[in-house]
Amino acid sequence: QVQLVESGGGLVQAGGSLRLSCAASGSIFSISAMGWYRQAPGKQRELVAAITSGASTNYADSVKDRFTISRDNAKNTVSLQMNSLKPEDTAVYYCNADVSTSGWRTYTYWGQGTQVTVSS
């Protein structure tokens, strides 16, 4: 089995910064894409940022130039540096990863989520 464990959420004032981290563990053969999603109350889960094993990145328009995603392939971790936070960034943030446990099929795994609250 594969587990993703997030850390780093919390309460911050508008304009502040937070760093989220996610560590994947278990029977991992390889990880292709890793990413961060968020879900605000009453809204659908949305992609925030994603990164491939080759470090190509993709960001939601709403977070470009404020958030930076990075990963450490050797440690199976992915991080999200969030700067200039806005109240509308308030949500539960989820880490996900496309993991192969055998070198054949790839499955998407999710973390349990971490709350980010930005006060105005």
Backbone as ProteinMPNN parsed JSONL, in Angstrom:
{"seq_chain_A": "QVQLVESGGGLVQAGGSLRLSCAASGSIFSISAMGWYRQAPGKQRELVAAITSGASTNYADSVKDRFTISRDNAKNTVSLQMNSLKPEDTAVYYCNADVSTSGWRTYTYWGQGTQVTVSS", "coords_chain_A": {"N_chain_A": [[0.826, -1.198, 0.0], [0.263, 2.359, -0.4], [0.946, 5.412, 1.149], [0.123, 8.829, 1.624], [1.184, 11.595, 3.325], [0.369, 14.673, 4.563], [1.574, 17.895, 5.646], [1.858, 21.058, 7.36], [-0.229, 22.89, 7.074], [-2.436, 25.548, 8.255], [-3.342, 28.557, 10.076], [-3.224, 31.772, 8.739], [-2.508, 35.233, 8.176], [-3.848, 37.399, 5.641], [-1.714, 37.969, 2.886], [0.401, 36.681, 3.985], [2.566, 33.745, 4.306], [2.737, 30.208, 3.702], [3.989, 26.881, 3.912], [3.414, 23.847, 2.448], [3.875, 20.371, 2.849], [4.344, 17.05, 1.59], [4.654, 13.636, 2.005], [5.321, 10.603, 0.462], [4.937, 7.159, 1.075], [5.596, 3.602, 1.402], [4.956, 0.76, -0.697], [6.541, 1.615, -3.183], [7.333, 1.808, -6.518], [7.76, 3.631, -8.584], [7.099, 7.141, -9.069], [5.122, 9.173, -10.964], [3.514, 11.876, -11.872], [2.993, 14.4, -9.377], [0.945, 16.284, -7.17], [-0.994, 19.136, -5.986], [-4.187, 19.716, -4.762], [-7.178, 21.558, -3.999], [-10.024, 22.128, -1.903], [-12.639, 24.124, -1.289], [-15.264, 25.069, 1.035], [-18.407, 24.045, -0.142], [-17.593, 24.028, -2.745], [-16.158, 22.532, -5.716], [-13.447, 20.177, -5.813], [-10.312, 21.382, -6.843], [-7.548, 21.651, -9.119], [-4.467, 22.836, -7.958], [-1.651, 22.939, -8.318], [0.758, 21.09, -10.193], [3.359, 18.657, -10.739], [5.723, 17.021, -12.744], [7.774, 14.028, -12.895], [9.984, 14.861, -14.174], [10.136, 17.46, -13.481], [8.522, 19.334, -14.76], [6.061, 21.827, -14.548], [2.704, 22.828, -13.622], [0.229, 25.223, -13.133], [-2.702, 26.492, -11.505], [-4.465, 29.29, -12.765], [-5.165, 31.122, -10.835], [-3.249, 31.0, -8.875], [-0.79, 31.385, -9.955], [2.436, 32.803, -10.011], [2.356, 33.227, -7.305], [2.365, 30.846, -5.875], [4.566, 28.041, -5.508], [5.501, 24.942, -6.68], [7.347, 22.044, -5.788], [9.537, 19.166, -5.857], [11.102, 16.293, -4.385], [12.593, 13.765, -5.74], [14.121, 11.646, -4.804], [13.35, 11.398, -2.177], [10.679, 11.067, -2.352], [8.853, 13.184, -1.995], [6.728, 16.076, -2.074], [6.298, 19.567, -2.277], [4.617, 22.645, -1.492], [5.006, 25.91, -1.801], [3.499, 28.693, -0.588], [2.835, 31.954, -1.17], [1.95, 35.397, -0.535], [-0.711, 35.069, 0.342], [-4.268, 34.847, 0.035], [-7.612, 35.517, 1.255], [-9.36, 33.98, -0.306], [-7.894, 31.747, -0.836], [-8.367, 30.009, 1.134], [-9.015, 26.761, 2.134], [-9.295, 23.146, 2.146], [-6.389, 21.452, 1.561], [-5.136, 19.025, -0.612], [-2.808, 16.494, -1.199], [-1.644, 14.686, -4.02], [-0.597, 11.743, -5.838], [0.677, 9.964, -8.614], [1.259, 6.729, -8.666], [3.314, 3.927, -9.231], [3.413, 0.669, -8.164], [4.619, -1.565, -8.994], [5.878, -1.265, -11.365], [4.246, -1.589, -13.462], [1.093, -1.013, -13.689], [-0.323, 2.235, -12.94], [-1.515, 4.031, -10.199], [-3.627, 6.499, -8.698], [-3.062, 8.147, -5.735], [-4.193, 9.667, -2.678], [-3.688, 12.172, -0.192], [-4.71, 12.852, 3.228], [-5.562, 15.407, 3.569], [-5.079, 18.858, 4.434], [-5.833, 21.663, 6.393], [-5.996, 24.973, 5.273], [-6.235, 28.224, 6.268], [-6.938, 31.509, 5.57], [-6.95, 34.601, 6.908], [-8.646, 37.736, 6.702]], "CA_chain_A": [[0.0, 0.0, 0.0], [0.945, 3.64, -0.458], [0.342, 6.458, 1.973], [0.576, 10.196, 1.464], [0.955, 12.331, 4.562], [0.597, 16.102, 4.39], [1.836, 18.706, 6.83], [2.159, 22.45, 7.094], [-1.374, 23.784, 7.009], [-2.66, 26.368, 9.442], [-4.013, 29.848, 9.967], [-2.3, 32.842, 8.408], [-3.168, 36.455, 7.732], [-3.705, 37.722, 4.224], [-0.384, 38.465, 2.576], [1.39, 35.816, 4.603], [3.063, 32.574, 3.579], [2.736, 28.88, 4.3], [4.608, 25.841, 3.087], [2.843, 22.52, 2.623], [4.727, 19.261, 2.441], [3.659, 15.763, 1.469], [5.596, 12.538, 1.86], [4.74, 9.329, 0.034], [5.659, 6.006, 1.605], [4.98, 2.317, 1.127], [5.526, -0.062, -1.771], [6.639, 2.523, -4.323], [8.309, 1.512, -7.558], [8.042, 4.929, -9.19], [6.043, 8.146, -9.005], [5.154, 10.09, -12.103], [3.076, 13.209, -11.457], [2.543, 14.701, -8.02], [0.25, 17.558, -7.238], [-1.808, 19.659, -4.897], [-5.544, 20.135, -5.062], [-7.837, 22.156, -2.847], [-11.479, 22.141, -1.921], [-13.252, 25.08, -0.368], [-16.634, 24.672, 1.372], [-19.417, 24.259, -1.163], [-16.998, 24.074, -4.082], [-15.532, 21.305, -6.183], [-11.999, 20.095, -5.671], [-9.665, 21.927, -8.024], [-6.096, 21.551, -9.19], [-3.695, 24.028, -7.609], [-0.368, 22.841, -9.01], [1.224, 19.73, -10.433], [4.749, 18.589, -11.183], [6.084, 15.696, -13.235], [9.053, 13.525, -12.386], [11.013, 15.648, -14.841], [10.043, 18.819, -12.927], [7.62, 20.233, -15.479], [5.023, 22.264, -13.617], [1.458, 23.382, -14.127], [-0.424, 25.951, -12.053], [-3.975, 27.166, -11.731], [-4.251, 30.713, -13.04], [-5.397, 31.904, -9.623], [-2.103, 30.93, -7.96], [0.455, 31.654, -10.679], [3.287, 33.877, -9.48], [2.279, 33.271, -5.842], [2.664, 29.517, -5.347], [5.615, 27.293, -6.193], [5.522, 23.516, -6.361], [8.652, 21.411, -5.982], [9.551, 17.786, -5.378], [12.373, 15.605, -4.193], [12.325, 12.409, -6.232], [14.829, 10.667, -3.973], [12.63, 11.257, -0.904], [9.233, 10.912, -2.655], [8.127, 14.276, -1.36], [6.324, 17.223, -2.876], [6.021, 20.717, -1.428], [3.937, 23.781, -2.101], [5.298, 27.182, -1.141], [2.391, 29.605, -0.877], [3.128, 33.325, -0.765], [0.912, 36.398, -0.814], [-1.973, 34.34, 0.486], [-5.494, 35.623, 0.022], [-8.715, 34.791, 1.896], [-9.945, 33.008, -1.23], [-7.071, 30.54, -0.845], [-8.818, 29.161, 2.231], [-9.537, 25.48, 1.641], [-8.537, 21.954, 2.521], [-5.441, 21.15, 0.503], [-4.858, 17.603, -0.727], [-1.685, 16.043, -2.009], [-1.879, 13.429, -4.714], [0.551, 11.211, -6.567], [0.443, 8.828, -9.514], [2.273, 5.798, -8.169], [3.389, 2.547, -9.685], [3.99, -0.168, -7.107], [5.216, -2.768, -9.574], [6.461, -0.978, -12.669], [3.222, -1.804, -14.48], [-0.007, -0.042, -13.61], [-0.181, 3.417, -12.099], [-2.737, 4.411, -9.494], [-3.57, 7.8, -8.044], [-3.278, 8.127, -4.295], [-4.503, 10.969, -2.095], [-3.481, 12.386, 1.231], [-5.913, 13.056, 4.031], [-5.932, 16.81, 3.501], [-4.641, 19.754, 5.496], [-6.603, 22.897, 6.313], [-5.333, 26.278, 5.16], [-7.191, 29.297, 6.498], [-6.331, 32.825, 5.406], [-7.843, 35.614, 7.472], [-8.517, 39.058, 6.052]], "C_chain_A": [[0.863, 1.252, 0.0], [0.196, 4.637, 0.4], [0.958, 7.797, 1.64], [0.205, 10.946, 2.727], [1.347, 13.785, 4.36], [0.905, 16.759, 5.726], [2.005, 20.154, 6.399], [0.981, 23.39, 6.989], [-1.502, 24.616, 8.267], [-3.391, 27.64, 9.122], [-2.97, 30.932, 9.722], [-3.086, 34.064, 7.972], [-2.945, 36.658, 6.24], [-2.345, 38.389, 3.98], [0.735, 37.611, 3.125], [1.747, 34.627, 3.735], [2.889, 31.307, 4.4], [3.439, 27.933, 3.341], [3.976, 24.505, 3.445], [3.833, 21.471, 2.138], [3.929, 17.973, 2.425], [4.712, 14.69, 1.22], [4.854, 11.262, 1.498], [5.597, 8.197, 0.578], [4.906, 4.732, 1.279], [5.701, 1.598, -0.003], [5.564, 0.745, -3.073], [7.722, 2.051, -5.274], [8.735, 2.808, -8.238], [6.841, 5.841, -9.007], [6.171, 9.041, -10.214], [4.719, 11.472, -11.609], [2.727, 13.253, -9.977], [1.872, 16.065, -8.067], [-0.468, 17.928, -5.968], [-3.145, 20.109, -5.452], [-6.102, 20.825, -3.816], [-9.341, 22.126, -3.031], [-11.984, 23.089, -0.842], [-14.684, 24.638, -0.075], [-17.615, 25.02, 0.253], [-18.89, 24.3, -2.58], [-16.391, 22.73, -4.443], [-14.024, 21.352, -5.929], [-11.357, 20.567, -6.97], [-8.158, 21.747, -7.947], [-5.474, 22.89, -8.815], [-2.393, 24.035, -8.399], [0.012, 21.382, -9.147], [2.644, 19.771, -10.961], [5.047, 17.16, -11.619], [7.41, 15.26, -12.623], [10.226, 14.271, -13.018], [10.976, 17.117, -14.475], [9.289, 19.803, -13.808], [6.451, 20.554, -14.563], [3.818, 22.842, -14.341], [0.736, 24.016, -12.949], [-1.812, 26.421, -12.462], [-3.701, 28.651, -11.921], [-4.314, 31.545, -11.758], [-4.194, 31.917, -8.677], [-0.775, 31.2, -8.66], [1.136, 32.877, -10.096], [3.185, 34.033, -7.974], [2.696, 31.948, -5.206], [3.764, 28.866, -6.177], [5.593, 25.845, -5.722], [6.917, 22.97, -6.637], [8.576, 19.98, -5.461], [10.967, 17.281, -5.232], [12.137, 14.147, -4.583], [12.984, 11.343, -5.36], [14.071, 10.389, -2.67], [11.136, 11.046, -1.106], [8.401, 11.961, -1.935], [7.777, 15.357, -2.378], [5.942, 18.336, -1.915], [5.314, 21.795, -2.221], [4.23, 25.011, -1.256], [4.226, 28.176, -1.566], [2.704, 30.978, -0.304], [1.963, 34.237, -1.127], [-0.48, 35.776, -0.72], [-3.156, 35.293, 0.597], [-6.594, 34.835, 0.742], [-9.336, 33.734, 0.989], [-9.085, 31.762, -1.413], [-7.479, 29.581, 0.275], [-9.493, 27.91, 1.698], [-8.811, 24.345, 2.362], [-7.665, 21.594, 1.314], [-5.064, 19.664, 0.551], [-3.652, 17.367, -1.634], [-2.126, 14.811, -2.791], [-0.647, 13.018, -5.504], [0.12, 10.032, -7.417], [1.582, 7.842, -9.291], [2.162, 4.447, -8.851], [4.058, 1.733, -8.584], [4.732, -1.367, -7.674], [5.962, -2.503, -10.866], [5.475, -1.189, -13.797], [2.155, -0.735, -14.365], [0.335, 1.096, -12.661], [-1.529, 3.753, -11.482], [-2.528, 5.777, -8.845], [-3.936, 7.65, -6.574], [-3.455, 9.55, -3.777], [-4.103, 11.002, -0.623], [-4.791, 12.684, 1.925], [-6.384, 14.513, 4.028], [-5.416, 17.606, 4.689], [-5.338, 21.107, 5.304], [-5.684, 24.107, 6.221], [-6.41, 27.34, 5.295], [-6.459, 30.627, 6.437], [-7.334, 33.87, 5.893], [-7.588, 36.965, 6.814], [-8.18, 40.14, 7.048]], "O_chain_A": [[2.041, 1.211, 0.354], [-1.033, 4.698, 0.379], [2.162, 7.899, 1.402], [-0.951, 10.934, 3.15], [2.491, 14.098, 4.033], [0.547, 16.25, 6.788], [2.262, 20.444, 5.231], [1.178, 24.594, 6.828], [-0.765, 24.415, 9.232], [-3.981, 27.793, 8.053], [-1.957, 30.999, 10.417], [-4.199, 33.945, 7.459], [-1.982, 36.155, 5.662], [-1.895, 39.239, 4.748], [1.897, 37.8, 2.766], [1.302, 34.507, 2.593], [2.894, 31.337, 5.63], [3.477, 28.154, 2.13], [4.001, 24.084, 4.601], [4.533, 21.666, 1.144], [2.953, 17.826, 3.16], [5.554, 14.825, 0.332], [3.88, 10.89, 2.152], [6.826, 8.262, 0.546], [3.728, 4.767, 0.923], [6.894, 1.8, -0.232], [4.717, 0.569, -3.949], [8.883, 1.91, -4.89], [9.924, 3.052, -8.442], [5.716, 5.381, -8.814], [7.236, 9.61, -10.456], [5.515, 12.167, -10.977], [2.236, 12.28, -9.404], [2.2, 16.898, -8.912], [-0.542, 17.155, -5.013], [-3.22, 20.79, -6.474], [-5.56, 20.686, -2.72], [-9.857, 22.103, -4.149], [-11.778, 22.873, 0.352], [-15.265, 23.898, -0.869], [-17.645, 26.151, -0.232], [-19.64, 24.574, -3.517], [-16.142, 21.895, -3.573], [-13.42, 22.421, -5.844], [-11.798, 20.202, -8.06], [-7.572, 21.696, -6.866], [-5.898, 23.942, -9.293], [-2.069, 25.016, -9.067], [-0.363, 20.546, -8.325], [3.084, 20.761, -11.545], [4.667, 16.205, -10.942], [8.074, 16.028, -11.926], [11.323, 14.306, -12.462], [11.683, 17.931, -15.068], [9.414, 21.012, -13.61], [5.915, 19.675, -13.888], [3.895, 23.279, -15.49], [0.642, 23.411, -11.881], [-2.059, 26.711, -13.632], [-2.796, 29.202, -11.294], [-3.607, 32.543, -11.617], [-4.126, 32.752, -7.775], [0.267, 31.236, -8.005], [0.485, 33.858, -9.735], [3.861, 34.89, -7.405], [3.302, 31.927, -4.135], [3.882, 29.102, -7.38], [5.658, 25.562, -4.526], [7.581, 23.376, -7.59], [7.661, 19.629, -4.716], [11.899, 17.776, -5.866], [11.54, 13.388, -3.82], [12.441, 10.249, -5.204], [14.141, 9.287, -2.127], [10.402, 10.864, -0.135], [7.369, 11.652, -1.34], [8.446, 15.519, -3.399], [5.34, 18.09, -0.87], [5.398, 21.854, -3.448], [3.753, 25.129, -0.128], [4.064, 28.465, -2.752], [2.825, 31.138, 0.911], [1.103, 33.879, -1.931], [-1.312, 35.95, -1.61], [-3.061, 36.38, 1.167], [-6.514, 33.609, 0.828], [-9.79, 32.697, 1.472], [-9.507, 30.816, -2.078], [-6.976, 28.459, 0.344], [-10.431, 27.99, 0.905], [-7.843, 24.567, 3.089], [-8.158, 21.453, 0.195], [-4.722, 19.125, 1.604], [-3.519, 17.976, -2.696], [-2.89, 13.989, -2.285], [0.226, 13.834, -5.798], [-0.695, 9.208, -7.0], [2.723, 8.093, -9.679], [1.073, 3.9, -9.024], [5.148, 2.077, -8.127], [5.395, -2.1, -6.94], [6.606, -3.4, -11.411], [5.814, -0.994, -14.964], [2.32, 0.357, -14.91], [1.138, 0.963, -11.737], [-2.554, 3.758, -12.164], [-1.41, 6.156, -8.495], [-4.981, 7.099, -6.225], [-2.939, 10.508, -4.354], [-4.171, 9.997, 0.085], [-5.846, 12.759, 1.294], [-7.504, 14.8, 4.449], [-5.326, 17.095, 5.805], [-5.418, 21.623, 4.19], [-4.728, 24.246, 6.985], [-7.378, 27.359, 4.534], [-5.486, 30.848, 7.157], [-8.43, 33.997, 5.347], [-6.465, 37.287, 6.426], [-8.037, 41.303, 6.672]]}, "name": "protein", "num_of_chains": 1, "seq": "QVQLVESGGGLVQAGGSLRLSCAASGSIFSISAMGWYRQAPGKQRELVAAITSGASTNYADSVKDRFTISRDNAKNTVSLQMNSLKPEDTAVYYCNADVSTSGWRTYTYWGQGTQVTVSS"}
